Amino acid sequence: MSQSVDVSIEYFAQFRELAGVSTERIATAATDAASLYQELASGHGFELPQSDVKVAVNDEFVDWAYQLKTGDTVVFIPPVAGG
Amino acid sequence: MFEIVDHDIDPQALTASLGHPSCGGFVSFEGWVRNHNEGREVAGLYYEAYEALAVKEGNRIIAEAMERFAIRLAGCQHRTGELGIGGIAVWVGVSSDHRDAAFQACRYIIDEIKGRLPIWKKEMYVNGETEWVDCRECAKHAHAHRTDESI
């Protein structure tokens, strides 16, 4: 039986505009950050390949293999442009 | 200390905060909004930050600079929100006993800030169009710069 986890997603910059929301809570069957990105990218029309995106969970950078837990807050980080 | 601010940056106040009786040198860098980019006429910029992570990463960068270079104090502020031409988007200041370390640390901090902080800018063009700046190319330039230094 497949289990799902409940996570919050925060969106910034072009991802926020494409998603049409700043945050959302979802139940996902994705087990790691990479599969969650694939799921959301196809749902929201994110065209950036995963290799150009970074991911943070609970306000720290993590690897794409990060195993999602219920209650996590996930942020996908498109190429940065500070300064 | 690194801070994200949504109000005007005040270089004079920031400079005063980095004074130290042992310091004989102070170097600062200001990033200004310019009226052109990649051949397009720019009217202004809008900055957005993932603040919780940007502040942690900004403070890590300052800690790295303190460890690598013989400096006394370092500080940085980065803006969010809308800025017009000439506005200060980012300010970095470093004080040290001798000038070499301050120049090097200031350069290190601004380069790392541009390459690592989760901050994004949208360019607002004179013709009314807007576009998020895709800095994948900037990241390559910054990497090339760091590689040059290590040779």
XYZ file of N, CA and C in Angstrom:
702
model
N 0.846 -1.188 0.000
C 0.000 0.000 0.000
C 0.886 1.244 0.000
N 0.581 2.151 -0.922
C 1.426 3.357 -0.980
C 0.931 4.377 0.032
N 1.862 5.063 0.671
C 1.506 6.045 1.676
C 1.820 7.432 1.145
N 1.066 8.414 1.615
C 1.375 9.773 1.187
C 1.812 10.592 2.394
N 2.543 11.673 2.111
C 2.960 12.596 3.168
C 2.321 13.953 2.883
N 2.039 14.689 3.956
C 1.473 16.035 3.827
C 2.597 17.047 3.979
N 2.831 17.837 2.936
C 3.912 18.831 2.988
C 3.384 20.188 2.563
N 4.078 21.234 3.017
C 3.768 22.591 2.558
C 4.824 22.990 1.536
N 4.388 23.688 0.512
C 5.327 24.181 -0.505
C 5.251 25.706 -0.492
N 6.419 26.368 -0.516
C 6.447 27.828 -0.685
C 7.072 28.122 -2.035
N 6.449 29.054 -2.756
C 6.959 29.410 -4.083
C 7.478 30.837 -4.107
N 8.558 31.034 -4.865
C 9.131 32.370 -5.024
C 9.362 32.662 -6.511
N 9.393 33.967 -6.808
C 9.779 34.459 -8.142
C 8.945 33.789 -9.243
N 9.604 33.278 -10.311
C 8.822 32.753 -11.431
C 7.980 31.543 -11.038
N 8.430 30.761 -10.052
C 7.623 29.609 -9.622
C 6.329 30.092 -8.943
N 6.428 31.185 -8.167
C 5.240 31.723 -7.510
C 4.224 32.204 -8.559
N 4.747 32.858 -9.597
C 3.834 33.365 -10.623
C 3.201 32.238 -11.430
N 3.999 31.196 -11.753
C 3.454 30.076 -12.526
C 2.449 29.275 -11.700
N 2.755 29.088 -10.405
C 1.853 28.318 -9.543
C 0.586 29.121 -9.233
N 0.706 30.452 -9.255
C -0.440 31.298 -8.951
C -0.719 31.430 -7.465
N 0.128 30.834 -6.639
C 0.001 30.948 -5.166
C 1.397 31.061 -4.559
N 1.484 31.599 -3.337
C 2.765 31.661 -2.628
C 3.027 30.382 -1.837
N 1.943 29.778 -1.345
C 2.097 28.538 -0.567
C 0.940 27.604 -0.897
N 1.190 26.326 -0.722
C 0.104 25.351 -0.787
C 0.474 24.141 0.058
N -0.540 23.469 0.561
C -0.337 22.215 1.299
C -0.852 21.098 0.421
N -0.017 20.064 0.283
C -0.486 18.957 -0.544
C -0.172 17.626 0.118
N -0.979 16.619 -0.244
C -0.674 15.237 0.107
C -0.054 14.644 -1.144
N 1.154 14.114 -1.013
C 1.848 13.596 -2.197
C 2.330 12.172 -1.970
N 2.354 11.415 -3.070
C 2.909 10.060 -3.003
C 4.419 10.102 -3.251
N 4.942 11.295 -3.606
C 6.387 11.417 -3.831
C 7.121 11.120 -2.520
N 8.185 10.369 -2.601
C 8.926 10.044 -1.376
C 10.142 10.947 -1.215
N 10.693 11.451 -2.330
C 11.863 12.327 -2.193
C 11.629 13.667 -2.902
N 12.547 14.607 -2.653
C 12.394 15.961 -3.170
C 12.375 15.979 -4.699
N 13.170 15.094 -5.325
C 13.236 15.071 -6.788
C 11.887 14.689 -7.388
N 11.249 13.648 -6.842
C 9.960 13.252 -7.432
C 8.878 14.281 -7.133
N 8.975 14.971 -5.990
C 8.003 16.038 -5.717
C 8.168 17.164 -6.740
N 9.427 17.495 -7.087
C 9.629 18.548 -8.099
C 9.008 18.134 -9.432
N 9.249 16.873 -9.827
C 8.681 16.405 -11.104
C 7.163 16.523 -11.094
N 6.552 16.130 -9.970
C 5.093 16.175 -9.849
C 4.583 17.621 -9.979
N 5.214 18.547 -9.233
C 4.738 19.932 -9.227
C 5.091 20.652 -10.519
N 6.250 20.317 -11.098
C 6.666 20.969 -12.339
C 5.667 20.660 -13.443
N 5.210 19.398 -13.512
C 4.253 19.088 -14.576
C 2.889 19.705 -14.269
N 2.524 19.786 -12.995
C 1.234 20.376 -12.630
C 1.180 21.882 -12.848
N 2.284 22.554 -12.601
C 2.278 24.027 -12.658
C 2.967 24.593 -13.904
N 3.538 23.726 -14.713
C 4.186 24.212 -15.930
C 5.565 24.813 -15.706
N 6.282 24.325 -14.666
C 7.681 24.765 -14.484
C 8.521 24.100 -15.564
N 9.251 24.916 -16.353
C 10.019 24.315 -17.443
C 11.486 24.117 -17.106
N 11.935 24.676 -15.978
C 13.354 24.545 -15.634
C 13.687 23.093 -15.313
N 14.760 22.566 -15.933
C 15.177 21.211 -15.571
C 15.648 21.173 -14.111
N 15.483 20.027 -13.498
C 15.869 19.886 -12.082
C 17.322 20.297 -11.854
N 18.182 20.105 -12.873
C 19.604 20.421 -12.702
C 19.849 21.930 -12.529
N 18.866 22.769 -12.911
C 19.013 24.222 -12.745
C 18.297 24.734 -11.494
N 17.741 23.824 -10.724
C 16.945 24.203 -9.553
C 17.615 23.624 -8.315
N 17.501 24.346 -7.185
C 17.945 23.790 -5.905
C 16.720 23.596 -5.034
N 16.890 22.837 -3.952
C 15.752 22.583 -3.086
C 16.157 22.791 -1.630
N 15.239 23.388 -0.865
C 15.440 23.573 0.574
C 14.246 22.958 1.307
N 14.531 22.354 2.452
C 13.463 21.837 3.312
C 13.665 22.430 4.699
N 12.590 22.986 5.256
C 12.634 23.607 6.584
C 13.792 24.611 6.695
N 13.932 25.425 5.676
C 14.895 26.541 5.629
C 16.359 26.125 5.628
N 16.661 24.931 5.081
C 18.054 24.537 4.839
C 18.122 23.854 3.468
N 19.228 24.106 2.740
C 19.425 23.394 1.477
C 19.519 21.892 1.758
N 18.901 21.088 0.886
C 19.018 19.624 1.011
C 19.319 19.030 -0.362
N 19.730 17.741 -0.358
C 19.938 17.015 -1.618
C 18.587 16.639 -2.219
N 18.616 16.376 -3.517
C 17.381 15.949 -4.201
C 16.880 14.607 -3.670
N 17.761 13.818 -3.065
C 17.361 12.495 -2.540
C 16.681 12.610 -1.166
N 16.548 13.828 -0.645
C 15.938 14.024 0.681
C 14.594 13.296 0.764
N 14.411 12.522 1.837
C 13.168 11.770 2.044
C 12.148 12.657 2.762
N 11.037 12.891 2.101
C 10.018 13.804 2.632
C 9.306 13.218 3.848
N 9.010 14.117 4.797
C 8.251 13.728 5.983
C 7.027 14.648 6.107
N 5.969 14.112 6.681
C 4.798 14.951 6.926
C 5.192 16.148 7.792
N 4.729 17.333 7.390
C 5.052 18.555 8.146
C 6.204 19.348 7.549
N 6.931 18.754 6.596
C 8.040 19.486 5.961
C 7.523 20.696 5.176
N 8.337 21.753 5.164
C 8.088 22.884 4.265
C 9.173 22.866 3.195
N 8.739 22.769 1.953
C 9.671 22.579 0.834
C 9.674 23.840 -0.043
N 10.872 24.266 -0.437
C 11.000 25.404 -1.361
C 11.890 24.993 -2.528
N 11.397 25.156 -3.734
C 12.217 24.936 -4.929
C 12.787 26.284 -5.354
N 14.095 26.296 -5.588
C 14.825 27.548 -5.790
C 15.298 27.658 -7.236
N 14.622 28.488 -8.044
C 15.095 28.687 -9.422
C 16.425 29.445 -9.395
N 17.132 29.533 -10.536
C 18.438 30.206 -10.547
C 18.348 31.581 -9.879
N 19.284 31.840 -8.960
C 19.202 33.055 -8.153
C 19.792 34.245 -8.913
N 19.402 35.445 -8.502
C 19.861 36.647 -9.209
C 19.963 37.837 -8.252
N 20.574 37.593 -7.097
C 20.735 38.690 -6.142
C 21.838 39.645 -6.589
N 22.008 40.703 -5.827
C 23.074 41.658 -6.105
C 22.656 42.678 -7.135
N 27.125 41.180 10.174
C 25.762 40.688 10.168
C 25.121 40.909 8.798
N 24.340 39.922 8.364
C 23.640 40.039 7.094
C 22.159 40.302 7.355
N 21.594 41.234 6.607
C 20.169 41.536 6.758
C 19.498 41.742 5.400
N 18.234 41.327 5.347
C 17.368 41.660 4.211
C 16.506 42.834 4.677
N 16.438 43.899 3.883
C 15.627 45.053 4.297
C 14.686 45.463 3.156
N 13.512 45.989 3.560
C 12.559 46.439 2.540
C 12.477 47.966 2.505
N 13.487 48.608 3.134
C 13.541 50.078 3.109
C 14.889 50.497 2.516
N 15.049 51.813 2.287
C 16.308 52.314 1.716
C 17.505 51.893 2.565
N 18.583 51.491 1.909
C 19.833 51.180 2.602
C 20.524 52.497 2.956
N 21.062 52.582 4.177
C 21.715 53.805 4.656
C 23.221 53.544 4.827
N 24.021 53.812 3.787
C 25.444 53.471 3.836
C 26.191 54.133 5.000
N 25.795 55.373 5.333
C 26.502 56.079 6.406
C 26.339 55.357 7.748
N 25.111 54.942 8.039
C 24.853 54.245 9.303
C 25.570 52.897 9.322
N 25.562 52.201 8.171
C 26.210 50.894 8.111
C 27.722 51.037 8.287
N 28.290 52.048 7.630
C 29.732 52.291 7.757
C 30.087 52.551 9.215
N 29.289 53.384 9.885
C 29.569 53.712 11.291
C 29.544 52.457 12.160
N 28.686 51.480 11.792
C 28.556 50.268 12.611
C 29.783 49.360 12.498
N 30.663 49.629 11.510
C 31.834 48.771 11.314
C 33.136 49.422 11.801
N 32.996 50.539 12.503
C 34.184 51.206 13.049
C 34.814 50.383 14.163
N 36.142 50.399 14.214
C 36.874 49.634 15.238
C 38.229 50.315 15.447
N 38.653 50.522 16.703
C 39.913 51.266 16.928
C 41.154 50.597 16.344
N 41.107 49.287 16.095
C 42.283 48.607 15.523
C 42.326 48.695 14.004
N 41.259 49.223 13.400
C 41.166 49.161 11.938
C 41.784 50.384 11.268
N 42.626 50.099 10.261
C 43.241 51.154 9.472
C 42.671 51.190 8.075
N 41.747 50.259 7.779
C 41.184 50.211 6.429
C 39.724 49.827 6.461
N 38.953 50.414 5.533
C 37.541 50.072 5.380
C 37.235 50.062 3.895
N 36.602 48.988 3.410
C 36.223 48.891 2.001
C 34.739 48.576 1.938
N 34.016 49.270 1.064
C 32.608 48.926 0.883
C 32.294 48.776 -0.595
N 31.251 48.014 -0.876
C 30.748 47.858 -2.238
C 29.255 48.139 -2.213
N 28.791 48.934 -3.183
C 27.363 49.160 -3.340
C 26.946 48.666 -4.714
N 25.924 47.831 -4.760
C 25.340 47.438 -6.042
C 24.187 48.375 -6.344
N 24.260 49.070 -7.493
C 23.251 50.067 -7.873
C 22.392 49.544 -9.016
N 21.189 50.043 -9.078
C 20.300 49.707 -10.194
C 20.687 50.565 -11.393
N 21.060 49.900 -12.508
C 21.451 50.666 -13.707
C 20.328 50.646 -14.740
N 20.445 51.583 -15.686
C 19.317 51.802 -16.606
C 19.369 50.927 -17.854
N 20.248 49.917 -17.861
C 20.298 49.041 -19.039
C 20.821 47.679 -18.621
N 20.399 46.635 -19.326
C 20.939 45.294 -19.116
C 20.724 44.478 -20.379
N 21.777 43.801 -20.829
C 21.684 42.943 -22.010
C 21.011 43.677 -23.178
N 21.369 44.950 -23.332
C 20.856 45.708 -24.474
C 19.439 46.239 -24.311
N 18.820 46.051 -23.151
C 17.456 46.559 -22.958
C 17.461 47.729 -21.975
N 16.542 48.678 -22.187
C 16.434 49.851 -21.310
C 15.624 49.493 -20.078
N 16.258 49.611 -18.916
C 15.642 49.204 -17.651
C 15.111 50.434 -16.914
N 13.859 50.328 -16.415
C 13.255 51.439 -15.654
C 13.418 51.234 -14.155
N 13.538 49.960 -13.740
C 13.680 49.669 -12.314
C 13.751 48.171 -12.095
N 13.947 47.783 -10.832
C 14.048 46.365 -10.482
C 13.119 46.052 -9.315
N 12.676 44.797 -9.289
C 11.898 44.301 -8.149
C 12.644 43.086 -7.598
N 12.995 43.138 -6.298
C 13.717 42.026 -5.674
C 12.796 41.243 -4.754
N 12.924 39.921 -4.811
C 12.160 39.028 -3.939
C 13.156 38.082 -3.272
N 12.980 37.796 -1.983
C 13.924 36.932 -1.259
C 13.188 35.842 -0.503
N 13.805 34.688 -0.417
C 13.384 33.632 0.500
C 14.158 33.950 1.773
N 13.519 34.806 2.591
C 14.270 35.503 3.632
C 14.920 34.581 4.659
N 14.181 33.582 5.152
C 14.724 32.740 6.227
C 16.043 32.088 5.801
N 16.069 31.563 4.565
C 17.285 30.892 4.099
C 18.343 31.906 3.651
N 17.913 33.012 3.058
C 18.879 34.024 2.598
C 19.664 34.598 3.783
N 18.976 34.823 4.910
C 19.663 35.380 6.081
C 20.666 34.364 6.643
N 20.265 33.095 6.727
C 21.205 32.067 7.210
C 22.429 31.977 6.306
N 22.184 31.929 4.987
C 23.286 31.753 4.028
C 24.162 33.017 3.995
N 23.544 34.194 4.097
C 24.304 35.446 4.124
C 25.221 35.501 5.331
N 24.718 35.083 6.480
C 25.559 35.078 7.681
C 26.655 34.016 7.596
N 26.365 32.892 6.912
C 27.422 31.887 6.695
C 28.534 32.471 5.832
N 28.167 33.243 4.802
C 29.173 33.850 3.904
C 30.052 34.832 4.681
N 29.434 35.628 5.546
C 30.221 36.571 6.352
C 31.157 35.808 7.292
N 30.661 34.722 7.887
C 31.512 33.912 8.772
C 32.691 33.323 7.992
N 32.448 32.883 6.753
C 33.536 32.357 5.915
C 34.581 33.439 5.657
N 34.118 34.659 5.364
C 35.049 35.762 5.093
C 35.878 36.083 6.339
N 35.233 36.036 7.517
C 35.961 36.310 8.766
C 37.060 35.266 8.981
N 36.774 34.030 8.554
C 37.736 32.957 8.753
C 38.884 33.024 7.740
N 38.544 33.382 6.473
C 39.551 33.356 5.411
C 40.478 34.564 5.405
N 39.961 35.724 5.837
C 40.727 36.964 5.699
C 40.919 37.622 7.063
N 42.001 38.373 7.197
C 42.327 39.013 8.486
C 41.544 40.306 8.636
N 40.226 40.161 8.827
C 39.361 41.339 8.952
C 38.768 41.401 10.360
N 38.285 42.576 10.745
C 37.702 42.749 12.084
C 36.196 42.616 12.067
N 35.557 43.332 11.134
C 34.092 43.387 11.099
C 33.627 43.372 9.646
N 32.466 42.785 9.430
C 31.886 42.793 8.085
C 30.374 42.843 8.212
N 29.747 43.522 7.278
C 28.293 43.611 7.291
C 27.754 43.697 5.882
N 26.495 43.287 5.734
C 25.881 43.310 4.416
C 24.375 43.486 4.552
N 23.799 44.302 3.684
C 22.348 44.406 3.575
C 21.944 44.215 2.122
N 20.816 43.525 1.927
C 20.269 43.348 0.580
C 18.813 43.777 0.598
N 18.399 44.513 -0.431
C 17.044 45.020 -0.533
C 16.061 43.989 -1.063
N 14.808 44.160 -0.671
C 13.695 43.541 -1.389
C 12.756 44.666 -1.822
N 11.839 44.334 -2.693
C 10.862 45.309 -3.169
C 11.348 46.049 -4.406
N 10.672 47.154 -4.710
C 10.970 47.887 -5.946
C 12.038 48.949 -5.747
N 12.948 49.051 -6.715
C 13.981 50.090 -6.695
C 14.020 50.785 -8.042
N 14.254 52.100 -7.990
C 14.415 52.873 -9.217
C 15.886 52.953 -9.608
N 16.146 53.548 -10.763
C 17.522 53.703 -11.251
C 18.356 54.448 -10.204
N 19.553 53.914 -9.929
C 20.441 54.539 -8.946
C 20.231 54.051 -7.527
N 19.158 53.303 -7.299
C 18.894 52.777 -5.959
C 19.953 51.761 -5.548
N 20.194 51.662 -4.241
C 21.190 50.705 -3.739
C 20.486 49.375 -3.466
N 20.879 48.347 -4.232
C 20.264 47.028 -4.095
C 20.983 46.191 -3.045
N 22.297 46.381 -2.949
C 23.081 45.598 -1.996
C 24.259 46.437 -1.503
N 24.590 46.270 -0.234
C 25.719 46.992 0.369
C 26.566 45.983 1.142
N 27.880 46.030 0.927
C 28.824 45.184 1.663
C 29.897 46.091 2.241
N 30.248 45.927 3.502
C 31.334 46.702 4.098
C 32.218 45.811 4.954
N 33.520 46.094 4.903
C 34.486 45.302 5.650
C 35.530 46.237 6.249
N 35.835 46.063 7.543
C 36.931 46.836 8.138
C 38.020 45.885 8.614
N 39.254 46.347 8.501
C 40.393 45.481 8.834
C 41.578 46.335 9.275
N 42.559 45.686 9.896
C 43.756 46.414 10.330
C 44.489 46.978 9.114
N 44.590 46.168 8.039
C 45.319 46.565 6.828
C 44.431 46.357 5.597
N 44.660 47.149 4.546
C 43.689 47.242 3.462
C 43.531 45.979 2.619
N 44.599 45.219 2.405
C 44.496 44.059 1.504
C 43.362 43.121 1.894
N 43.299 42.797 3.167
C 42.290 41.847 3.640
C 40.886 42.402 3.418
N 40.713 43.712 3.608
C 39.383 44.312 3.437
C 38.942 44.247 1.975
N 39.866 44.568 1.035
C 39.522 44.466 -0.394
C 39.137 43.032 -0.749
N 39.963 42.077 -0.328
C 39.712 40.677 -0.695
C 38.404 40.160 -0.095
N 38.171 40.479 1.173
C 36.974 39.970 1.843
C 35.716 40.591 1.241
N 35.780 41.875 0.883
C 34.621 42.544 0.299
C 34.264 41.881 -1.030
N 35.282 41.598 -1.836
C 35.070 40.939 -3.122
C 34.491 39.535 -2.929
N 35.023 38.824 -1.944
C 34.543 37.470 -1.656
C 33.060 37.500 -1.279
N 32.710 38.416 -0.382
C 31.328 38.462 0.112
C 30.353 38.795 -1.019
N 30.633 39.805 -1.836
C 29.660 40.159 -2.876
C 29.543 39.039 -3.914
N 30.669 38.401 -4.266
C 30.593 37.311 -5.254
C 29.766 36.139 -4.733
N 29.984 35.773 -3.466
C 29.245 34.638 -2.901
C 27.763 34.983 -2.736
N 27.493 36.215 -2.340
C 26.094 36.654 -2.181
C 25.351 36.538 -3.501
N 25.990 36.995 -4.564
C 25.330 36.937 -5.873
C 25.099 35.503 -6.329
N 26.018 34.616 -5.969
C 25.927 33.244 -6.474
C 25.111 32.296 -5.605
N 24.945 32.610 -4.325
C 24.376 31.615 -3.406
C 23.065 31.980 -2.739
N 22.758 33.279 -2.608
C 21.573 33.637 -1.835
C 20.279 33.456 -2.634
N 19.251 32.877 -1.989
C 17.966 32.733 -2.682
C 17.238 34.076 -2.768
N 17.711 34.893 -3.723
C 17.135 36.210 -4.004
C 16.984 36.294 -5.519
N 15.872 36.872 -5.934
C 15.601 36.968 -7.372
C 15.254 38.393 -7.732
N 15.578 38.776 -8.985
C 15.183 40.117 -9.429
C 14.417 40.050 -10.728
N 13.413 40.930 -10.759
C 12.622 41.070 -11.974
C 12.960 42.429 -12.554
N 13.330 42.430 -13.826
C 13.618 43.712 -14.480
C 12.329 44.287 -15.035
N 12.151 45.585 -14.787
C 10.998 46.307 -15.341
C 11.562 47.211 -16.422
N 11.128 46.991 -17.652
C 11.723 47.713 -18.778
C 10.948 48.996 -19.082
N 11.662 49.898 -19.763
C 11.071 51.179 -20.128
C 9.816 50.970 -20.988
N 9.799 49.910 -21.804
C 8.637 49.673 -22.683
C 7.471 48.992 -21.964
N 7.589 48.832 -20.628
C 6.469 48.288 -19.861
C 6.536 46.782 -19.629
N 7.413 46.077 -20.351
C 7.542 44.639 -20.137
C 8.322 44.359 -18.853
N 8.166 43.140 -18.332
C 8.939 42.726 -17.154
C 9.461 41.319 -17.394
N 10.570 40.993 -16.722
C 11.137 39.654 -16.892
C 12.005 39.287 -15.695
N 11.838 38.048 -15.180
C 12.748 37.565 -14.140
C 14.120 37.356 -14.761
N 15.146 37.824 -14.088
C 16.510 37.674 -14.618
C 16.962 36.243 -14.379
N 17.372 35.597 -15.455
C 17.865 34.229 -15.352
C 19.375 34.289 -15.222
N 19.854 34.016 -14.019
C 21.272 34.252 -13.756
C 22.128 33.006 -13.874
N 21.682 32.038 -14.676
C 22.534 30.856 -14.823
C 23.871 31.241 -15.441
N 23.852 32.237 -16.356
C 25.109 32.698 -16.966
C 25.980 33.431 -15.943
N 25.338 34.269 -15.088
C 26.102 34.988 -14.052
C 26.813 33.988 -13.152
N 26.111 32.896 -12.821
C 26.696 31.894 -11.931
C 27.958 31.315 -12.559
N 27.903 31.120 -13.890
C 29.095 30.588 -14.574
C 30.245 31.590 -14.506
N 29.914 32.898 -14.695
C 30.967 33.918 -14.614
C 31.605 33.919 -13.226
N 30.746 33.847 -12.194
C 31.258 33.882 -10.826
C 32.142 32.669 -10.567
N 31.718 31.519 -11.104
C 32.505 30.307 -10.913
C 33.866 30.463 -11.589
N 33.855 31.030 -12.813
C 35.106 31.231 -13.554
C 36.031 32.144 -12.757
N 35.446 33.186 -12.148
C 36.248 34.120 -11.358
C 36.914 33.398 -10.200
N 36.143 32.540 -9.494
C 36.704 31.844 -8.341
C 37.770 30.845 -8.783
N 37.542 30.220 -9.955
C 38.513 29.254 -10.456
C 39.834 29.961 -10.778
N 39.719 31.165 -11.396
C 40.921 31.937 -11.720
C 41.746 32.193 -10.466
N 41.034 32.546 -9.389
C 41.723 32.899 -8.150
C 42.502 31.727 -7.577
N 41.959 30.511 -7.793
C 42.573 29.362 -7.141
C 43.785 28.846 -7.915
N 43.981 29.339 -9.153
C 45.122 28.871 -9.962
C 46.414 29.443 -9.397
